[in-house]
PDB file of C-alpha atoms in Angstrom:
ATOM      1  CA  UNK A 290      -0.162 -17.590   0.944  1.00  0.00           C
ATOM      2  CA  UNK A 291      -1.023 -13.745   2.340  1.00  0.00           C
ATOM      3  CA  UNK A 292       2.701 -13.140   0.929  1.00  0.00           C
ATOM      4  CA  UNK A 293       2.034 -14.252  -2.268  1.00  0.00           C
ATOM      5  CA  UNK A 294      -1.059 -12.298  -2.513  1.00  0.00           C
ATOM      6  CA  UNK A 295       0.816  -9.024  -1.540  1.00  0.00           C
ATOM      7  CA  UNK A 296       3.345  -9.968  -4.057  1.00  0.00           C
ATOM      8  CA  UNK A 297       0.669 -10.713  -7.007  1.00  0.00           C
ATOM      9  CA  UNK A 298      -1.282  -7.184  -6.449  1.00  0.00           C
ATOM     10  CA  UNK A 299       2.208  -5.421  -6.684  1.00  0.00           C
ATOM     11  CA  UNK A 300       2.954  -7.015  -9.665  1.00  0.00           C
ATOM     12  CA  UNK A 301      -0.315  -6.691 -11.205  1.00  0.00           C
ATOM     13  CA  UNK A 302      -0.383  -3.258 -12.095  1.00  0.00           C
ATOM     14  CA  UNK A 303       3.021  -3.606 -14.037  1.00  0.00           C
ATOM     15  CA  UNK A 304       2.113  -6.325 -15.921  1.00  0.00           C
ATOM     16  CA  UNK A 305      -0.989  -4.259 -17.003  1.00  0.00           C
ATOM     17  CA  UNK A 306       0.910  -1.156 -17.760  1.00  0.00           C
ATOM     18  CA  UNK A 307       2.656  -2.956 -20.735  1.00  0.00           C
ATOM     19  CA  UNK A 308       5.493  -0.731 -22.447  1.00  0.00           C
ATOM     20  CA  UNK A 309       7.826  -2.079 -24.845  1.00  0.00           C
ATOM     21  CA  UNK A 310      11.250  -3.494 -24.376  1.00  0.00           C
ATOM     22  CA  UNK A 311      13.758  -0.497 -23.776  1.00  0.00           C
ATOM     23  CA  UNK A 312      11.164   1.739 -23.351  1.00  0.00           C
ATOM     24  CA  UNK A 313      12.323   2.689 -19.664  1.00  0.00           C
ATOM     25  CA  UNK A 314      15.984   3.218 -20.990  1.00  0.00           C
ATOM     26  CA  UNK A 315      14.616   6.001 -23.704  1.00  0.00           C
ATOM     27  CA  UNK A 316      12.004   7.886 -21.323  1.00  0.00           C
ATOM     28  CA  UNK A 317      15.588   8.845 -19.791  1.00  0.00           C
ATOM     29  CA  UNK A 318      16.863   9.809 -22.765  1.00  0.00           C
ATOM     30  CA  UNK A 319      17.048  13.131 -24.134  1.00  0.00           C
ATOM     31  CA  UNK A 320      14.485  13.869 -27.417  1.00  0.00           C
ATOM     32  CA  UNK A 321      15.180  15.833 -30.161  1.00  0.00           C
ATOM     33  CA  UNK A 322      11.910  18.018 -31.838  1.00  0.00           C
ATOM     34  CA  UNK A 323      12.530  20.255 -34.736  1.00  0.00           C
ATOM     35  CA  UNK A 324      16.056  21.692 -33.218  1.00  0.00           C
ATOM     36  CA  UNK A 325      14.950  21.221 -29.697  1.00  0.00           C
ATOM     37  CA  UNK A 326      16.850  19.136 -27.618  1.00  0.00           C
ATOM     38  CA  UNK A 327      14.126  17.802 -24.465  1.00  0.00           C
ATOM     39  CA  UNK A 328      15.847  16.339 -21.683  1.00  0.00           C
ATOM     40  CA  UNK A 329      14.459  12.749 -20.619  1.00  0.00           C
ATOM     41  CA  UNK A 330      12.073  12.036 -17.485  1.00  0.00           C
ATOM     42  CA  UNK A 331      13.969  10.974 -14.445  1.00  0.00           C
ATOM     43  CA  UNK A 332      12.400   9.024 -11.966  1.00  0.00           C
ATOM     44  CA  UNK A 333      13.785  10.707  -9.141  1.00  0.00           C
ATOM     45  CA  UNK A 334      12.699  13.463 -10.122  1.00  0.00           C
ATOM     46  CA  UNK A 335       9.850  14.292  -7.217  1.00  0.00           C
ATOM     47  CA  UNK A 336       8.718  17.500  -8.978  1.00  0.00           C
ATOM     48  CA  UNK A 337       8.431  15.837 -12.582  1.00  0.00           C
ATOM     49  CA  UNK A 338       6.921  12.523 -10.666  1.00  0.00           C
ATOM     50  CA  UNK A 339       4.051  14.361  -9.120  1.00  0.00           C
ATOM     51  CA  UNK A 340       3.238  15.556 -12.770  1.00  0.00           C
ATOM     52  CA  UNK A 341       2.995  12.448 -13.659  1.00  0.00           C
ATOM     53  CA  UNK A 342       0.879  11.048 -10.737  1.00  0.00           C
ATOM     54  CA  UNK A 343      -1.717  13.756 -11.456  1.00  0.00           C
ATOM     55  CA  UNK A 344      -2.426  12.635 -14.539  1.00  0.00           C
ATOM     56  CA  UNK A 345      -4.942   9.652 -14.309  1.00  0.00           C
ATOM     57  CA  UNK A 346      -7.466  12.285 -12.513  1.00  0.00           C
ATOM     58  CA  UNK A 347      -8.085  13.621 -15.607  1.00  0.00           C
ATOM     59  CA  UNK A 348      -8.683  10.765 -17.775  1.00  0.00           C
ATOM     60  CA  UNK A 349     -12.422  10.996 -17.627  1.00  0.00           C
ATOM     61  CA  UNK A 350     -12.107  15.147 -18.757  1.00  0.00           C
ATOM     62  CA  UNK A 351     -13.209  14.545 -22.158  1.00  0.00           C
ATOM     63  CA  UNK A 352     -11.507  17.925 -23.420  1.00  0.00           C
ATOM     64  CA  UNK A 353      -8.383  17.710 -22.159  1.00  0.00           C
ATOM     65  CA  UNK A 354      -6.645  18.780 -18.992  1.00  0.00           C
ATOM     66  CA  UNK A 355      -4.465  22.746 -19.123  1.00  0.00           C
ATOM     67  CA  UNK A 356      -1.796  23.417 -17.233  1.00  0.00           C
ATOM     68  CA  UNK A 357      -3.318  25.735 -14.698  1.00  0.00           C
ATOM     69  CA  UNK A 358      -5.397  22.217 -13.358  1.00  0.00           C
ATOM     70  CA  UNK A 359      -2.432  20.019 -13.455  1.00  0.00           C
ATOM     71  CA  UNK A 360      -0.524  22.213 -11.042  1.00  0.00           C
ATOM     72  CA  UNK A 361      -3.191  22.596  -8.689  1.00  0.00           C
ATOM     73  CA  UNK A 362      -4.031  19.370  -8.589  1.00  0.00           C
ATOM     74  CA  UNK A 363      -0.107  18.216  -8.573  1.00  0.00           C
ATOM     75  CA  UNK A 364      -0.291  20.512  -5.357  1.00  0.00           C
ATOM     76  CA  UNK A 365      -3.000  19.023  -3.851  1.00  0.00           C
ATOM     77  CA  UNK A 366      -2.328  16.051  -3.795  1.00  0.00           C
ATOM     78  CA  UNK A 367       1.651  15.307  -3.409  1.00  0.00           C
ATOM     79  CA  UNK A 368       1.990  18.137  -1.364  1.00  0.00           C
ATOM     80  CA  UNK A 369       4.103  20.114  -3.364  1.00  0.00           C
ATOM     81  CA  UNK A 370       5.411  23.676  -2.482  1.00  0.00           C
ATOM     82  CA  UNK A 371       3.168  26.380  -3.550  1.00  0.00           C
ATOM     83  CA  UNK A 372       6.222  27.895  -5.395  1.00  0.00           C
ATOM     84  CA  UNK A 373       5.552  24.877  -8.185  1.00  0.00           C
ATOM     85  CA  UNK A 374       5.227  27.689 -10.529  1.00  0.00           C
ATOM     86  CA  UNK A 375       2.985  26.776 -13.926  1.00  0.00           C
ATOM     87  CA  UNK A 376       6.360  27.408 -16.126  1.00  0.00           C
ATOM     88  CA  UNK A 377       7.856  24.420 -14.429  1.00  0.00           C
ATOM     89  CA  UNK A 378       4.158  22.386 -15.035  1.00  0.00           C
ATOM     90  CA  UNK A 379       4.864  23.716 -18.732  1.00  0.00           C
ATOM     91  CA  UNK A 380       8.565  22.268 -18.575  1.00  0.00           C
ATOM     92  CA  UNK A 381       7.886  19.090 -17.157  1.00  0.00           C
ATOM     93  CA  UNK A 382       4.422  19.084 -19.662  1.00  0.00           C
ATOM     94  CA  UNK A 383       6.906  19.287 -22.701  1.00  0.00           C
ATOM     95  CA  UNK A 384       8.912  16.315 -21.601  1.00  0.00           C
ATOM     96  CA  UNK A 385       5.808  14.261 -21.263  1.00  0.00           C
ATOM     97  CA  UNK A 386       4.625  15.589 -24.819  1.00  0.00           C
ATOM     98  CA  UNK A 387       8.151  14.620 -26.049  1.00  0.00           C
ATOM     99  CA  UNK A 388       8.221  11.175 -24.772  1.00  0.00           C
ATOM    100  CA  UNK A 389       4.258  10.922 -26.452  1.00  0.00           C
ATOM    101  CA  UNK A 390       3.228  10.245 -22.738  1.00  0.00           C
ATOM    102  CA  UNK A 391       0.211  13.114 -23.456  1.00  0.00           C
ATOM    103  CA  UNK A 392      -0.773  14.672 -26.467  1.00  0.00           C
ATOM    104  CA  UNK A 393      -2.274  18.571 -26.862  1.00  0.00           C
ATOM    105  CA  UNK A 394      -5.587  18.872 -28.109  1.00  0.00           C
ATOM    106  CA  UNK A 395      -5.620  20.850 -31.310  1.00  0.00           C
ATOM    107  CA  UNK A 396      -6.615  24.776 -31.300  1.00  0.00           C
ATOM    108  CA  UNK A 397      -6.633  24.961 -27.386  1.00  0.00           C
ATOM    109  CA  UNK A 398      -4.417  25.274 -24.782  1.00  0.00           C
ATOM    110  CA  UNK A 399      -5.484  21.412 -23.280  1.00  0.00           C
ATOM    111  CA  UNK A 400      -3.817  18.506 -23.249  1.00  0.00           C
ATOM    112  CA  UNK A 401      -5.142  14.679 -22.436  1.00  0.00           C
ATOM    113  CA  UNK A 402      -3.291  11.535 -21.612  1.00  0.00           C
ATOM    114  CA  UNK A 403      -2.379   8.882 -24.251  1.00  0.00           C
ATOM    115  CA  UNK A 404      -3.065   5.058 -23.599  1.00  0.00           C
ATOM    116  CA  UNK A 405       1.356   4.990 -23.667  1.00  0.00           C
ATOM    117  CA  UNK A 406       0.628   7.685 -21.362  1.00  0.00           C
ATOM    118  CA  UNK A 407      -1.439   5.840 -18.419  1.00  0.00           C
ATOM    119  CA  UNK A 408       0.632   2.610 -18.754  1.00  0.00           C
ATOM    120  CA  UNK A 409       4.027   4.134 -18.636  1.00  0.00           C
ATOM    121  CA  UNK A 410       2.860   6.295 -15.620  1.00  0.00           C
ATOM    122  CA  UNK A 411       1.456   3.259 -13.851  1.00  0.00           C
ATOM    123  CA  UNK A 412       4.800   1.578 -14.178  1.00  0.00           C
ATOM    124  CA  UNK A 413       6.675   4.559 -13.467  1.00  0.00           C
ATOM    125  CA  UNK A 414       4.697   4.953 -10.386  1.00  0.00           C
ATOM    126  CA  UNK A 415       4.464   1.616  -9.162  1.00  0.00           C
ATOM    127  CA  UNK A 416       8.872   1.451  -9.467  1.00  0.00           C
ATOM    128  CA  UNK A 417       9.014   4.775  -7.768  1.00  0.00           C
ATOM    129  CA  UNK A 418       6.910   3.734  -4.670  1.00  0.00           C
ATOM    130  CA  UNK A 419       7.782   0.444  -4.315  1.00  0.00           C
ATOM    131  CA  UNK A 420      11.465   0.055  -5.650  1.00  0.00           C
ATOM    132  CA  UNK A 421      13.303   2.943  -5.976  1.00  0.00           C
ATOM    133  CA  UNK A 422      11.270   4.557  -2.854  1.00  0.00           C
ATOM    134  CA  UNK A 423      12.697   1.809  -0.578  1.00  0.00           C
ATOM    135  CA  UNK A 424      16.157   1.661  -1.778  1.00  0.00           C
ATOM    136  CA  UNK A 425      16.648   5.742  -1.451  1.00  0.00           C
ATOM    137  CA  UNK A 426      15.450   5.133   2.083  1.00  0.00           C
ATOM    138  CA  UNK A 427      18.137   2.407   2.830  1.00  0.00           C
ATOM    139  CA  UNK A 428      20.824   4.887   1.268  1.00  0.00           C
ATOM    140  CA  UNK A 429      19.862   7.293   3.184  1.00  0.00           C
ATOM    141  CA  UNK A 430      20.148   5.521   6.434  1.00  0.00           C
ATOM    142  CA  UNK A 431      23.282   5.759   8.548  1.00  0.00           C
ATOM    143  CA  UNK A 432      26.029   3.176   8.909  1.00  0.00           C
ATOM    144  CA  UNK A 433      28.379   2.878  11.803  1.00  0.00           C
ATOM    145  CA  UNK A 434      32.186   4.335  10.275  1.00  0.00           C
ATOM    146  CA  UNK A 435      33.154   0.459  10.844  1.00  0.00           C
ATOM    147  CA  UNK A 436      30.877  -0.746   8.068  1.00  0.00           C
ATOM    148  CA  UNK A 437      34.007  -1.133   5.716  1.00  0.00           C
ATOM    149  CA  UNK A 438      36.611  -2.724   7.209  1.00  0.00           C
ATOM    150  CA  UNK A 439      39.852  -2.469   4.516  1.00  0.00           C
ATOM    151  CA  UNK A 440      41.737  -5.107   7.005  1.00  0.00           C
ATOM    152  CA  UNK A 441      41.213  -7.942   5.031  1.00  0.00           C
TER     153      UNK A 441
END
């Protein structure tokens, strides 16, 4: 029953972050605006991920979020190198814009979180932690050299 539970809150939060069918595949993708080609977010991207993860703390900014905050709080909080310079925030920033993940506010140098935005990071974040995070880890382990045995 305790299992189940565990299973049920991990679940939860993707069944609340509801994206469309294929969306995953295209946030991979790369985006084409105006004769820019935008390369496509990749979850194992730590740099890019810890963008993303920032975001929800400013959800309750009214005006919008600028880069300068996103950084520091990106910093902060996933313990990023202080050499996470604000052109790489503004990179990663115009992958998130491509994908419609945030939105800039008109006339300022702000931007804010879309409702796409906060369910596609919860998803994203919830697959990176608890799926991908896992399975990088058992990659990364190592094997004895008589793990494949070609006698057969």
């Amino acid at each position: 029953s305790d299992i189940n539970q565990r299973y049920l809150d991990w679940l939860n939060p993707i069944f609340l972050s509801l994206v469309e069918d294929g969306a995953l595949e295209s946030l991979s993708e790369t985006t084409v605006v105006g004769m820019r080609r935008i390369p496509g977010i990749k979850i194992e991207n730590r740099r890019l991920m810890a963008v993303v993860q920032s975001l929800p703390h400013f959800c309750n900014v009214p005006a919008g979020f600028t880069t300068q905050s996103l950084r520091e709080q990106a910093v902060q909080t996933h313990l990023l190198q202080k050499e996470h310079t604000l052109s790489q925030v503004r990179y990663d920033l115009g992958k998130l814009r491509a994908k419609g993940l945030i939105e800039k506010v008109p006339g300022q140098h702000r931007y804010r979180l879309t409702c796409v935005g906060l369910n596609t990071r919860a998803l994203l974040t919830k697959l990176r932690s608890n799926f991908f995070g896992p399975l990088l880890s058992l990659t990364r382990q190592s094997r004895p050299d008589n793990t494949f045995d070609n006698t057969s």
